[in-house]
JSON list of C-alpha atoms in Angstrom, two decimals:
[
{"chain": "J", "resi": 1, "resn": "UNK", "atom": "CA", "xyz": [25.81, -26.96, -43.95]},
{"chain": "J", "resi": 2, "resn": "UNK", "atom": "CA", "xyz": [26.60, -28.34, -47.40]},
{"chain": "J", "resi": 3, "resn": "UNK", "atom": "CA", "xyz": [25.81, -26.92, -50.83]},
{"chain": "J", "resi": 4, "resn": "UNK", "atom": "CA", "xyz": [23.00, -28.31, -53.01]},
{"chain": "J", "resi": 5, "resn": "UNK", "atom": "CA", "xyz": [24.03, -29.60, -56.45]},
{"chain": "J", "resi": 6, "resn": "UNK", "atom": "CA", "xyz": [22.32, -28.04, -59.48]},
{"chain": "J", "resi": 7, "resn": "UNK", "atom": "CA", "xyz": [22.14, -28.85, -63.21]},
{"chain": "J", "resi": 8, "resn": "UNK", "atom": "CA", "xyz": [20.98, -26.40, -65.88]},
{"chain": "J", "resi": 9, "resn": "UNK", "atom": "CA", "xyz": [19.37, -27.81, -69.03]},
{"chain": "J", "resi": 10, "resn": "UNK", "atom": "CA", "xyz": [20.45, -25.59, -71.93]},
{"chain": "J", "resi": 11, "resn": "UNK", "atom": "CA", "xyz": [23.66, -23.64, -72.42]},
{"chain": "J", "resi": 12, "resn": "UNK", "atom": "CA", "xyz": [22.37, -20.58, -74.25]},
{"chain": "J", "resi": 13, "resn": "UNK", "atom": "CA", "xyz": [21.88, -17.01, -73.13]},
{"chain": "J", "resi": 14, "resn": "UNK", "atom": "CA", "xyz": [19.41, -17.50, -70.29]},
{"chain": "J", "resi": 15, "resn": "UNK", "atom": "CA", "xyz": [21.22, -20.54, -68.91]},
{"chain": "J", "resi": 16, "resn": "UNK", "atom": "CA", "xyz": [24.45, -18.54, -68.86]},
{"chain": "J", "resi": 17, "resn": "UNK", "atom": "CA", "xyz": [22.71, -15.70, -67.02]},
{"chain": "J", "resi": 18, "resn": "UNK", "atom": "CA", "xyz": [21.38, -18.13, -64.43]},
{"chain": "J", "resi": 19, "resn": "UNK", "atom": "CA", "xyz": [24.84, -19.67, -64.04]},
{"chain": "J", "resi": 20, "resn": "UNK", "atom": "CA", "xyz": [26.39, -16.25, -63.47]},
{"chain": "J", "resi": 21, "resn": "UNK", "atom": "CA", "xyz": [23.83, -15.52, -60.74]},
{"chain": "J", "resi": 22, "resn": "UNK", "atom": "CA", "xyz": [24.26, -18.81, -58.84]},
{"chain": "J", "resi": 23, "resn": "UNK", "atom": "CA", "xyz": [25.95, -17.13, -55.82]},
{"chain": "J", "resi": 24, "resn": "UNK", "atom": "CA", "xyz": [23.05, -14.68, -55.61]},
{"chain": "J", "resi": 25, "resn": "UNK", "atom": "CA", "xyz": [20.13, -17.11, -55.54]},
{"chain": "J", "resi": 26, "resn": "UNK", "atom": "CA", "xyz": [18.60, -17.82, -52.16]},
{"chain": "J", "resi": 27, "resn": "UNK", "atom": "CA", "xyz": [19.93, -20.99, -50.59]},
{"chain": "J", "resi": 28, "resn": "UNK", "atom": "CA", "xyz": [17.58, -23.98, -50.57]},
{"chain": "J", "resi": 29, "resn": "UNK", "atom": "CA", "xyz": [16.34, -25.05, -47.16]},
{"chain": "J", "resi": 30, "resn": "UNK", "atom": "CA", "xyz": [18.93, -26.88, -45.12]},
{"chain": "J", "resi": 31, "resn": "UNK", "atom": "CA", "xyz": [21.92, -25.89, -47.26]},
{"chain": "J", "resi": 32, "resn": "UNK", "atom": "CA", "xyz": [24.53, -23.16, -47.60]},
{"chain": "J", "resi": 33, "resn": "UNK", "atom": "CA", "xyz": [23.66, -22.39, -51.22]},
{"chain": "J", "resi": 34, "resn": "UNK", "atom": "CA", "xyz": [23.88, -23.82, -54.72]},
{"chain": "J", "resi": 35, "resn": "UNK", "atom": "CA", "xyz": [26.76, -25.63, -56.42]},
{"chain": "J", "resi": 36, "resn": "UNK", "atom": "CA", "xyz": [26.43, -25.67, -60.21]},
{"chain": "J", "resi": 37, "resn": "UNK", "atom": "CA", "xyz": [27.66, -28.97, -61.63]},
{"chain": "J", "resi": 38, "resn": "UNK", "atom": "CA", "xyz": [27.31, -27.76, -65.22]},
{"chain": "J", "resi": 39, "resn": "UNK", "atom": "CA", "xyz": [25.08, -27.48, -68.26]},
{"chain": "J", "resi": 40, "resn": "UNK", "atom": "CA", "xyz": [23.20, -30.15, -70.21]},
{"chain": "J", "resi": 41, "resn": "UNK", "atom": "CA", "xyz": [22.69, -29.18, -73.85]},
{"chain": "J", "resi": 42, "resn": "UNK", "atom": "CA", "xyz": [21.24, -30.85, -76.95]},
{"chain": "J", "resi": 43, "resn": "UNK", "atom": "CA", "xyz": [24.11, -29.77, -79.20]},
{"chain": "J", "resi": 44, "resn": "UNK", "atom": "CA", "xyz": [26.75, -32.56, -79.24]},
{"chain": "J", "resi": 45, "resn": "UNK", "atom": "CA", "xyz": [29.36, -30.04, -80.43]},
{"chain": "J", "resi": 46, "resn": "UNK", "atom": "CA", "xyz": [29.17, -28.45, -76.97]},
{"chain": "J", "resi": 47, "resn": "UNK", "atom": "CA", "xyz": [29.61, -31.65, -74.99]},
{"chain": "J", "resi": 48, "resn": "UNK", "atom": "CA", "xyz": [32.85, -31.87, -73.00]},
{"chain": "J", "resi": 49, "resn": "UNK", "atom": "CA", "xyz": [33.53, -28.17, -73.54]},
{"chain": "J", "resi": 50, "resn": "UNK", "atom": "CA", "xyz": [33.09, -25.25, -71.14]},
{"chain": "J", "resi": 51, "resn": "UNK", "atom": "CA", "xyz": [30.65, -22.36, -71.33]},
{"chain": "J", "resi": 52, "resn": "UNK", "atom": "CA", "xyz": [31.55, -19.38, -69.16]},
{"chain": "J", "resi": 53, "resn": "UNK", "atom": "CA", "xyz": [33.78, -21.62, -67.09]},
{"chain": "J", "resi": 54, "resn": "UNK", "atom": "CA", "xyz": [31.21, -24.38, -66.45]},
{"chain": "J", "resi": 55, "resn": "UNK", "atom": "CA", "xyz": [31.31, -27.81, -68.16]},
{"chain": "J", "resi": 56, "resn": "UNK", "atom": "CA", "xyz": [28.75, -29.05, -70.65]},
{"chain": "J", "resi": 57, "resn": "UNK", "atom": "CA", "xyz": [28.18, -32.55, -69.34]},
{"chain": "J", "resi": 58, "resn": "UNK", "atom": "CA", "xyz": [26.10, -34.01, -72.17]},
{"chain": "J", "resi": 59, "resn": "UNK", "atom": "CA", "xyz": [22.54, -33.88, -73.45]},
{"chain": "J", "resi": 60, "resn": "UNK", "atom": "CA", "xyz": [19.41, -33.28, -71.39]},
{"chain": "J", "resi": 61, "resn": "UNK", "atom": "CA", "xyz": [18.84, -36.98, -70.79]},
{"chain": "J", "resi": 62, "resn": "UNK", "atom": "CA", "xyz": [22.15, -37.13, -68.88]},
{"chain": "J", "resi": 63, "resn": "UNK", "atom": "CA", "xyz": [20.27, -35.54, -65.97]},
{"chain": "J", "resi": 64, "resn": "UNK", "atom": "CA", "xyz": [19.57, -39.06, -64.72]},
{"chain": "J", "resi": 65, "resn": "UNK", "atom": "CA", "xyz": [23.29, -39.60, -64.06]},
{"chain": "J", "resi": 66, "resn": "UNK", "atom": "CA", "xyz": [23.07, -37.22, -61.10]},
{"chain": "J", "resi": 67, "resn": "UNK", "atom": "CA", "xyz": [19.96, -38.40, -59.20]},
{"chain": "J", "resi": 68, "resn": "UNK", "atom": "CA", "xyz": [20.63, -36.19, -56.18]},
{"chain": "J", "resi": 69, "resn": "UNK", "atom": "CA", "xyz": [21.05, -32.95, -58.13]},
{"chain": "J", "resi": 70, "resn": "UNK", "atom": "CA", "xyz": [18.21, -30.50, -58.59]},
{"chain": "J", "resi": 71, "resn": "UNK", "atom": "CA", "xyz": [17.43, -29.26, -62.10]},
{"chain": "J", "resi": 72, "resn": "UNK", "atom": "CA", "xyz": [16.25, -26.14, -63.90]},
{"chain": "J", "resi": 73, "resn": "UNK", "atom": "CA", "xyz": [15.35, -26.13, -67.61]},
{"chain": "J", "resi": 74, "resn": "UNK", "atom": "CA", "xyz": [16.62, -22.90, -69.19]},
{"chain": "J", "resi": 75, "resn": "UNK", "atom": "CA", "xyz": [15.50, -23.25, -72.82]},
{"chain": "J", "resi": 76, "resn": "UNK", "atom": "CA", "xyz": [12.85, -21.28, -74.70]},
{"chain": "J", "resi": 77, "resn": "UNK", "atom": "CA", "xyz": [13.54, -18.54, -77.27]},
{"chain": "J", "resi": 78, "resn": "UNK", "atom": "CA", "xyz": [11.08, -16.16, -78.99]},
{"chain": "J", "resi": 79, "resn": "UNK", "atom": "CA", "xyz": [11.21, -18.48, -82.01]},
{"chain": "J", "resi": 80, "resn": "UNK", "atom": "CA", "xyz": [10.38, -21.61, -79.98]},
{"chain": "J", "resi": 81, "resn": "UNK", "atom": "CA", "xyz": [9.06, -20.39, -76.66]},
{"chain": "J", "resi": 82, "resn": "UNK", "atom": "CA", "xyz": [7.07, -23.54, -75.85]},
{"chain": "J", "resi": 83, "resn": "UNK", "atom": "CA", "xyz": [10.13, -25.83, -75.92]},
{"chain": "J", "resi": 84, "resn": "UNK", "atom": "CA", "xyz": [10.65, -25.77, -72.13]},
{"chain": "J", "resi": 85, "resn": "UNK", "atom": "CA", "xyz": [7.48, -27.76, -71.48]},
{"chain": "J", "resi": 86, "resn": "UNK", "atom": "CA", "xyz": [8.53, -30.38, -74.04]},
{"chain": "J", "resi": 87, "resn": "UNK", "atom": "CA", "xyz": [11.90, -30.86, -72.34]},
{"chain": "J", "resi": 88, "resn": "UNK", "atom": "CA", "xyz": [10.32, -31.11, -68.88]},
{"chain": "J", "resi": 89, "resn": "UNK", "atom": "CA", "xyz": [7.79, -33.68, -70.12]},
{"chain": "J", "resi": 90, "resn": "UNK", "atom": "CA", "xyz": [10.50, -35.71, -71.83]},
{"chain": "J", "resi": 91, "resn": "UNK", "atom": "CA", "xyz": [12.69, -35.85, -68.73]},
{"chain": "J", "resi": 92, "resn": "UNK", "atom": "CA", "xyz": [9.80, -37.02, -66.56]},
{"chain": "J", "resi": 93, "resn": "UNK", "atom": "CA", "xyz": [11.32, -35.92, -63.25]},
{"chain": "J", "resi": 94, "resn": "UNK", "atom": "CA", "xyz": [9.20, -35.64, -60.09]},
{"chain": "J", "resi": 95, "resn": "UNK", "atom": "CA", "xyz": [8.51, -32.17, -58.69]},
{"chain": "J", "resi": 96, "resn": "UNK", "atom": "CA", "xyz": [11.04, -32.82, -55.94]},
{"chain": "J", "resi": 97, "resn": "UNK", "atom": "CA", "xyz": [13.87, -32.77, -58.52]},
{"chain": "J", "resi": 98, "resn": "UNK", "atom": "CA", "xyz": [13.09, -29.29, -59.82]},
{"chain": "J", "resi": 99, "resn": "UNK", "atom": "CA", "xyz": [14.90, -26.37, -58.22]},
{"chain": "J", "resi": 100, "resn": "UNK", "atom": "CA", "xyz": [13.18, -23.05, -57.59]},
{"chain": "J", "resi": 101, "resn": "UNK", "atom": "CA", "xyz": [15.67, -20.19, -58.01]},
{"chain": "J", "resi": 102, "resn": "UNK", "atom": "CA", "xyz": [14.84, -16.83, -56.43]},
{"chain": "J", "resi": 103, "resn": "UNK", "atom": "CA", "xyz": [17.41, -14.03, -56.60]},
{"chain": "J", "resi": 104, "resn": "UNK", "atom": "CA", "xyz": [18.23, -12.40, -53.27]},
{"chain": "J", "resi": 105, "resn": "UNK", "atom": "CA", "xyz": [17.12, -9.02, -54.67]},
{"chain": "J", "resi": 106, "resn": "UNK", "atom": "CA", "xyz": [13.69, -10.37, -55.69]},
{"chain": "J", "resi": 107, "resn": "UNK", "atom": "CA", "xyz": [10.69, -9.37, -53.55]},
{"chain": "J", "resi": 108, "resn": "UNK", "atom": "CA", "xyz": [8.38, -12.30, -52.80]},
{"chain": "J", "resi": 109, "resn": "UNK", "atom": "CA", "xyz": [5.94, -11.70, -49.93]},
{"chain": "J", "resi": 110, "resn": "UNK", "atom": "CA", "xyz": [4.49, -14.62, -47.98]},
{"chain": "J", "resi": 111, "resn": "UNK", "atom": "CA", "xyz": [1.15, -14.16, -49.78]},
{"chain": "J", "resi": 112, "resn": "UNK", "atom": "CA", "xyz": [2.75, -15.16, -53.10]},
{"chain": "J", "resi": 113, "resn": "UNK", "atom": "CA", "xyz": [3.44, -18.58, -54.59]},
{"chain": "J", "resi": 114, "resn": "UNK", "atom": "CA", "xyz": [6.34, -19.66, -56.81]},
{"chain": "J", "resi": 115, "resn": "UNK", "atom": "CA", "xyz": [6.23, -23.11, -58.42]},
{"chain": "J", "resi": 116, "resn": "UNK", "atom": "CA", "xyz": [8.92, -25.78, -58.85]},
{"chain": "J", "resi": 117, "resn": "UNK", "atom": "CA", "xyz": [11.39, -25.14, -61.66]},
{"chain": "J", "resi": 118, "resn": "UNK", "atom": "CA", "xyz": [10.64, -21.41, -61.68]},
{"chain": "J", "resi": 119, "resn": "UNK", "atom": "CA", "xyz": [13.37, -18.78, -61.90]},
{"chain": "J", "resi": 120, "resn": "UNK", "atom": "CA", "xyz": [13.00, -15.22, -60.59]},
{"chain": "J", "resi": 121, "resn": "UNK", "atom": "CA", "xyz": [15.97, -13.12, -61.71]},
{"chain": "J", "resi": 122, "resn": "UNK", "atom": "CA", "xyz": [17.33, -9.95, -60.10]},
{"chain": "J", "resi": 123, "resn": "UNK", "atom": "CA", "xyz": [14.91, -7.24, -58.96]},
{"chain": "J", "resi": 124, "resn": "UNK", "atom": "CA", "xyz": [11.78, -9.18, -59.83]},
{"chain": "J", "resi": 125, "resn": "UNK", "atom": "CA", "xyz": [8.97, -7.80, -57.66]},
{"chain": "J", "resi": 126, "resn": "UNK", "atom": "CA", "xyz": [5.82, -9.65, -56.61]},
{"chain": "J", "resi": 127, "resn": "UNK", "atom": "CA", "xyz": [3.50, -7.44, -54.58]},
{"chain": "J", "resi": 128, "resn": "UNK", "atom": "CA", "xyz": [0.74, -9.59, -53.05]},
{"chain": "J", "resi": 129, "resn": "UNK", "atom": "CA", "xyz": [-1.32, -12.68, -53.88]},
{"chain": "J", "resi": 130, "resn": "UNK", "atom": "CA", "xyz": [0.72, -13.37, -57.01]},
{"chain": "J", "resi": 131, "resn": "UNK", "atom": "CA", "xyz": [1.19, -16.87, -58.39]},
{"chain": "J", "resi": 132, "resn": "UNK", "atom": "CA", "xyz": [4.17, -17.78, -60.58]},
{"chain": "J", "resi": 133, "resn": "UNK", "atom": "CA", "xyz": [3.66, -21.24, -62.02]},
{"chain": "J", "resi": 134, "resn": "UNK", "atom": "CA", "xyz": [5.97, -24.20, -62.39]},
{"chain": "J", "resi": 135, "resn": "UNK", "atom": "CA", "xyz": [8.93, -23.65, -64.73]},
{"chain": "J", "resi": 136, "resn": "UNK", "atom": "CA", "xyz": [7.94, -20.02, -65.35]},
{"chain": "J", "resi": 137, "resn": "UNK", "atom": "CA", "xyz": [10.80, -17.55, -65.75]},
{"chain": "J", "resi": 138, "resn": "UNK", "atom": "CA", "xyz": [11.01, -13.85, -64.99]},
{"chain": "J", "resi": 139, "resn": "UNK", "atom": "CA", "xyz": [14.02, -11.90, -66.21]},
{"chain": "J", "resi": 140, "resn": "UNK", "atom": "CA", "xyz": [15.42, -8.86, -64.38]},
{"chain": "J", "resi": 141, "resn": "UNK", "atom": "CA", "xyz": [13.16, -6.03, -63.22]},
{"chain": "J", "resi": 142, "resn": "UNK", "atom": "CA", "xyz": [9.83, -7.74, -63.89]},
{"chain": "J", "resi": 143, "resn": "UNK", "atom": "CA", "xyz": [6.97, -6.35, -61.76]},
{"chain": "J", "resi": 144, "resn": "UNK", "atom": "CA", "xyz": [3.91, -8.47, -60.95]},
{"chain": "J", "resi": 145, "resn": "UNK", "atom": "CA", "xyz": [1.19, -6.68, -59.01]},
{"chain": "J", "resi": 146, "resn": "UNK", "atom": "CA", "xyz": [-1.71, -7.89, -56.89]},
{"chain": "J", "resi": 147, "resn": "UNK", "atom": "CA", "xyz": [-3.54, -11.04, -57.94]},
{"chain": "J", "resi": 148, "resn": "UNK", "atom": "CA", "xyz": [-1.50, -11.71, -61.09]},
{"chain": "J", "resi": 149, "resn": "UNK", "atom": "CA", "xyz": [-1.42, -15.34, -62.19]},
{"chain": "J", "resi": 150, "resn": "UNK", "atom": "CA", "xyz": [1.53, -16.39, -64.34]},
{"chain": "J", "resi": 151, "resn": "UNK", "atom": "CA", "xyz": [0.98, -19.82, -65.83]},
{"chain": "J", "resi": 152, "resn": "UNK", "atom": "CA", "xyz": [3.33, -22.78, -65.98]},
{"chain": "J", "resi": 153, "resn": "UNK", "atom": "CA", "xyz": [6.21, -22.44, -68.47]},
{"chain": "J", "resi": 154, "resn": "UNK", "atom": "CA", "xyz": [5.50, -18.75, -69.14]},
{"chain": "J", "resi": 155, "resn": "UNK", "atom": "CA", "xyz": [8.42, -16.41, -69.85]},
{"chain": "J", "resi": 156, "resn": "UNK", "atom": "CA", "xyz": [8.47, -12.73, -68.88]},
{"chain": "J", "resi": 157, "resn": "UNK", "atom": "CA", "xyz": [11.46, -10.94, -70.38]},
{"chain": "J", "resi": 158, "resn": "UNK", "atom": "CA", "xyz": [13.29, -8.03, -68.73]},
{"chain": "J", "resi": 159, "resn": "UNK", "atom": "CA", "xyz": [11.20, -5.08, -67.62]},
{"chain": "J", "resi": 160, "resn": "UNK", "atom": "CA", "xyz": [7.75, -6.61, -68.17]},
{"chain": "J", "resi": 161, "resn": "UNK", "atom": "CA", "xyz": [5.07, -4.96, -66.05]},
{"chain": "J", "resi": 162, "resn": "UNK", "atom": "CA", "xyz": [1.69, -6.53, -65.26]},
{"chain": "J", "resi": 163, "resn": "UNK", "atom": "CA", "xyz": [-1.06, -4.44, -63.67]},
{"chain": "J", "resi": 164, "resn": "UNK", "atom": "CA", "xyz": [-3.38, -6.11, -61.16]},
{"chain": "J", "resi": 165, "resn": "UNK", "atom": "CA", "xyz": [-5.32, -9.33, -61.76]},
{"chain": "J", "resi": 166, "resn": "UNK", "atom": "CA", "xyz": [-3.63, -10.17, -65.06]},
{"chain": "J", "resi": 167, "resn": "UNK", "atom": "CA", "xyz": [-3.64, -13.80, -66.17]},
{"chain": "J", "resi": 168, "resn": "UNK", "atom": "CA", "xyz": [-0.75, -15.08, -68.27]},
{"chain": "J", "resi": 169, "resn": "UNK", "atom": "CA", "xyz": [-1.48, -18.46, -69.83]},
{"chain": "J", "resi": 170, "resn": "UNK", "atom": "CA", "xyz": [0.67, -21.56, -69.94]},
{"chain": "J", "resi": 171, "resn": "UNK", "atom": "CA", "xyz": [3.70, -21.24, -72.24]},
{"chain": "J", "resi": 172, "resn": "UNK", "atom": "CA", "xyz": [3.03, -17.58, -73.06]},
{"chain": "J", "resi": 173, "resn": "UNK", "atom": "CA", "xyz": [6.00, -15.30, -73.80]},
{"chain": "J", "resi": 174, "resn": "UNK", "atom": "CA", "xyz": [6.06, -11.56, -73.04]},
{"chain": "J", "resi": 175, "resn": "UNK", "atom": "CA", "xyz": [8.92, -9.65, -74.65]},
{"chain": "J", "resi": 176, "resn": "UNK", "atom": "CA", "xyz": [11.13, -7.11, -72.93]},
{"chain": "J", "resi": 177, "resn": "UNK", "atom": "CA", "xyz": [9.37, -4.02, -71.64]},
{"chain": "J", "resi": 178, "resn": "UNK", "atom": "CA", "xyz": [5.83, -5.21, -72.42]},
{"chain": "J", "resi": 179, "resn": "UNK", "atom": "CA", "xyz": [3.05, -3.60, -70.36]},
{"chain": "J", "resi": 180, "resn": "UNK", "atom": "CA", "xyz": [-0.29, -5.27, -69.64]},
{"chain": "J", "resi": 181, "resn": "UNK", "atom": "CA", "xyz": [-3.39, -3.46, -68.40]},
{"chain": "J", "resi": 182, "resn": "UNK", "atom": "CA", "xyz": [-5.22, -4.69, -65.32]},
{"chain": "J", "resi": 183, "resn": "UNK", "atom": "CA", "xyz": [-7.61, -7.68, -65.54]},
{"chain": "J", "resi": 184, "resn": "UNK", "atom": "CA", "xyz": [-6.39, -8.70, -68.99]},
{"chain": "J", "resi": 185, "resn": "UNK", "atom": "CA", "xyz": [-5.59, -12.23, -70.14]},
{"chain": "J", "resi": 186, "resn": "UNK", "atom": "CA", "xyz": [-2.65, -13.35, -72.25]},
{"chain": "J", "resi": 187, "resn": "UNK", "atom": "CA", "xyz": [-3.73, -16.63, -73.80]},
{"chain": "J", "resi": 188, "resn": "UNK", "atom": "CA", "xyz": [-1.78, -19.86, -73.57]},
{"chain": "J", "resi": 189, "resn": "UNK", "atom": "CA", "xyz": [1.23, -20.11, -75.93]},
{"chain": "J", "resi": 190, "resn": "UNK", "atom": "CA", "xyz": [0.75, -16.54, -77.18]},
{"chain": "J", "resi": 191, "resn": "UNK", "atom": "CA", "xyz": [3.66, -14.16, -77.71]},
{"chain": "J", "resi": 192, "resn": "UNK", "atom": "CA", "xyz": [3.60, -10.42, -76.98]},
{"chain": "J", "resi": 193, "resn": "UNK", "atom": "CA", "xyz": [6.38, -8.43, -78.68]},
{"chain": "J", "resi": 194, "resn": "UNK", "atom": "CA", "xyz": [8.88, -6.26, -76.83]},
{"chain": "J", "resi": 195, "resn": "UNK", "atom": "CA", "xyz": [7.69, -2.80, -75.81]},
{"chain": "J", "resi": 196, "resn": "UNK", "atom": "CA", "xyz": [4.04, -3.62, -76.51]},
{"chain": "J", "resi": 197, "resn": "UNK", "atom": "CA", "xyz": [1.15, -2.16, -74.52]},
{"chain": "J", "resi": 198, "resn": "UNK", "atom": "CA", "xyz": [-1.62, -4.70, -74.08]},
{"chain": "J", "resi": 199, "resn": "UNK", "atom": "CA", "xyz": [-5.04, -3.13, -73.50]},
{"chain": "J", "resi": 200, "resn": "UNK", "atom": "CA", "xyz": [-7.19, -6.06, -74.69]},
{"chain": "J", "resi": 201, "resn": "UNK", "atom": "CA", "xyz": [-7.23, -9.78, -74.03]},
{"chain": "J", "resi": 202, "resn": "UNK", "atom": "CA", "xyz": [-4.82, -11.75, -76.22]},
{"chain": "J", "resi": 203, "resn": "UNK", "atom": "CA", "xyz": [-6.35, -15.03, -77.43]},
{"chain": "J", "resi": 204, "resn": "UNK", "atom": "CA", "xyz": [-4.41, -18.28, -77.15]},
{"chain": "J", "resi": 205, "resn": "UNK", "atom": "CA", "xyz": [-1.69, -19.12, -79.69]},
{"chain": "J", "resi": 206, "resn": "UNK", "atom": "CA", "xyz": [-1.43, -15.68, -81.30]},
{"chain": "J", "resi": 207, "resn": "UNK", "atom": "CA", "xyz": [1.39, -13.18, -81.81]},
{"chain": "J", "resi": 208, "resn": "UNK", "atom": "CA", "xyz": [0.60, -9.59, -80.81]},
{"chain": "J", "resi": 209, "resn": "UNK", "atom": "CA", "xyz": [2.74, -6.45, -80.84]},
{"chain": "J", "resi": 210, "resn": "UNK", "atom": "CA", "xyz": [2.53, -2.66, -80.94]},
{"chain": "J", "resi": 211, "resn": "UNK", "atom": "CA", "xyz": [1.16, 0.30, -79.00]},
{"chain": "J", "resi": 212, "resn": "UNK", "atom": "CA", "xyz": [-1.57, -0.56, -78.43]},
{"chain": "J", "resi": 213, "resn": "UNK", "atom": "CA", "xyz": [-0.86, -4.22, -79.15]},
{"chain": "J", "resi": 214, "resn": "UNK", "atom": "CA", "xyz": [-2.70, -5.82, -82.04]},
{"chain": "J", "resi": 215, "resn": "UNK", "atom": "CA", "xyz": [-2.80, -9.24, -83.62]},
{"chain": "J", "resi": 216, "resn": "UNK", "atom": "CA", "xyz": [-0.05, -9.96, -86.15]},
{"chain": "J", "resi": 217, "resn": "UNK", "atom": "CA", "xyz": [-0.52, -13.66, -86.89]},
{"chain": "J", "resi": 218, "resn": "UNK", "atom": "CA", "xyz": [-1.13, -17.07, -85.41]},
{"chain": "J", "resi": 219, "resn": "UNK", "atom": "CA", "xyz": [1.62, -18.65, -83.37]},
{"chain": "J", "resi": 220, "resn": "UNK", "atom": "CA", "xyz": [3.53, -21.56, -84.95]},
{"chain": "J", "resi": 221, "resn": "UNK", "atom": "CA", "xyz": [2.28, -25.06, -84.27]},
{"chain": "J", "resi": 222, "resn": "UNK", "atom": "CA", "xyz": [4.66, -26.80, -81.82]},
{"chain": "J", "resi": 223, "resn": "UNK", "atom": "CA", "xyz": [4.30, -30.14, -83.61]},
{"chain": "J", "resi": 224, "resn": "UNK", "atom": "CA", "xyz": [5.95, -28.67, -86.70]},
{"chain": "J", "resi": 225, "resn": "UNK", "atom": "CA", "xyz": [8.93, -27.06, -84.93]},
{"chain": "J", "resi": 226, "resn": "UNK", "atom": "CA", "xyz": [11.64, -28.99, -83.11]},
{"chain": "J", "resi": 227, "resn": "UNK", "atom": "CA", "xyz": [13.39, -28.17, -79.87]},
{"chain": "J", "resi": 228, "resn": "UNK", "atom": "CA", "xyz": [16.38, -25.94, -80.69]},
{"chain": "J", "resi": 229, "resn": "UNK", "atom": "CA", "xyz": [19.87, -26.83, -79.63]},
{"chain": "J", "resi": 230, "resn": "UNK", "atom": "CA", "xyz": [21.26, -24.53, -76.99]},
{"chain": "J", "resi": 231, "resn": "UNK", "atom": "CA", "xyz": [17.88, -22.81, -76.73]},
{"chain": "J", "resi": 232, "resn": "UNK", "atom": "CA", "xyz": [18.02, -19.31, -75.25]},
{"chain": "J", "resi": 233, "resn": "UNK", "atom": "CA", "xyz": [15.32, -17.30, -73.58]},
{"chain": "J", "resi": 234, "resn": "UNK", "atom": "CA", "xyz": [16.46, -14.16, -75.33]},
{"chain": "J", "resi": 235, "resn": "UNK", "atom": "CA", "xyz": [14.28, -11.10, -75.21]},
{"chain": "J", "resi": 236, "resn": "UNK", "atom": "CA", "xyz": [11.77, -10.57, -77.98]}
]
């Protein structure tokens, strides 16, 4: 069987981590595994260079030059965590073009669902009846327990733990080591700081942090903040 070609949009920290793990992601159906063609990044200074041994082939729009390659968008930092959805919308690719990357050490029972464009990094654990939405990312050692629902474009940094029946809204960002009590909701486009303990519902578009977590401020308005070049999904 042949390998399936893959392009990563972004060449920052998370994209580099995904690239390093390419041999350890489960092979797509009907293939022997993944073959990374390279990165696509918005910073022209990176074009025609190499990042960690892989070429930067151009900007995100260059994805259309390789119509048979699958794609994962790897942008979204704690300062601009909603940028992934903007890139996906701009590219306008059908769902069949988005790769779903699941590390071989991740636990994903048959009762769980993982959407197109999602990335589950090493030692992510889904227990049962968990949904991970399209283009959502989990970093290493994330634990999602029964009936959790992680919305499209959400980011869960390393070591996040969700108790049962937690809802994480679209474009939300949970920083490294955050803990969320059962049956709580993290509102769409909200950010929870690293190491926080969430015992109450977090409204949409707010920044919360602390033990227990409390409101710090409103989240920035996406219309006023551009998509960063080389956007990372670094831990907050």
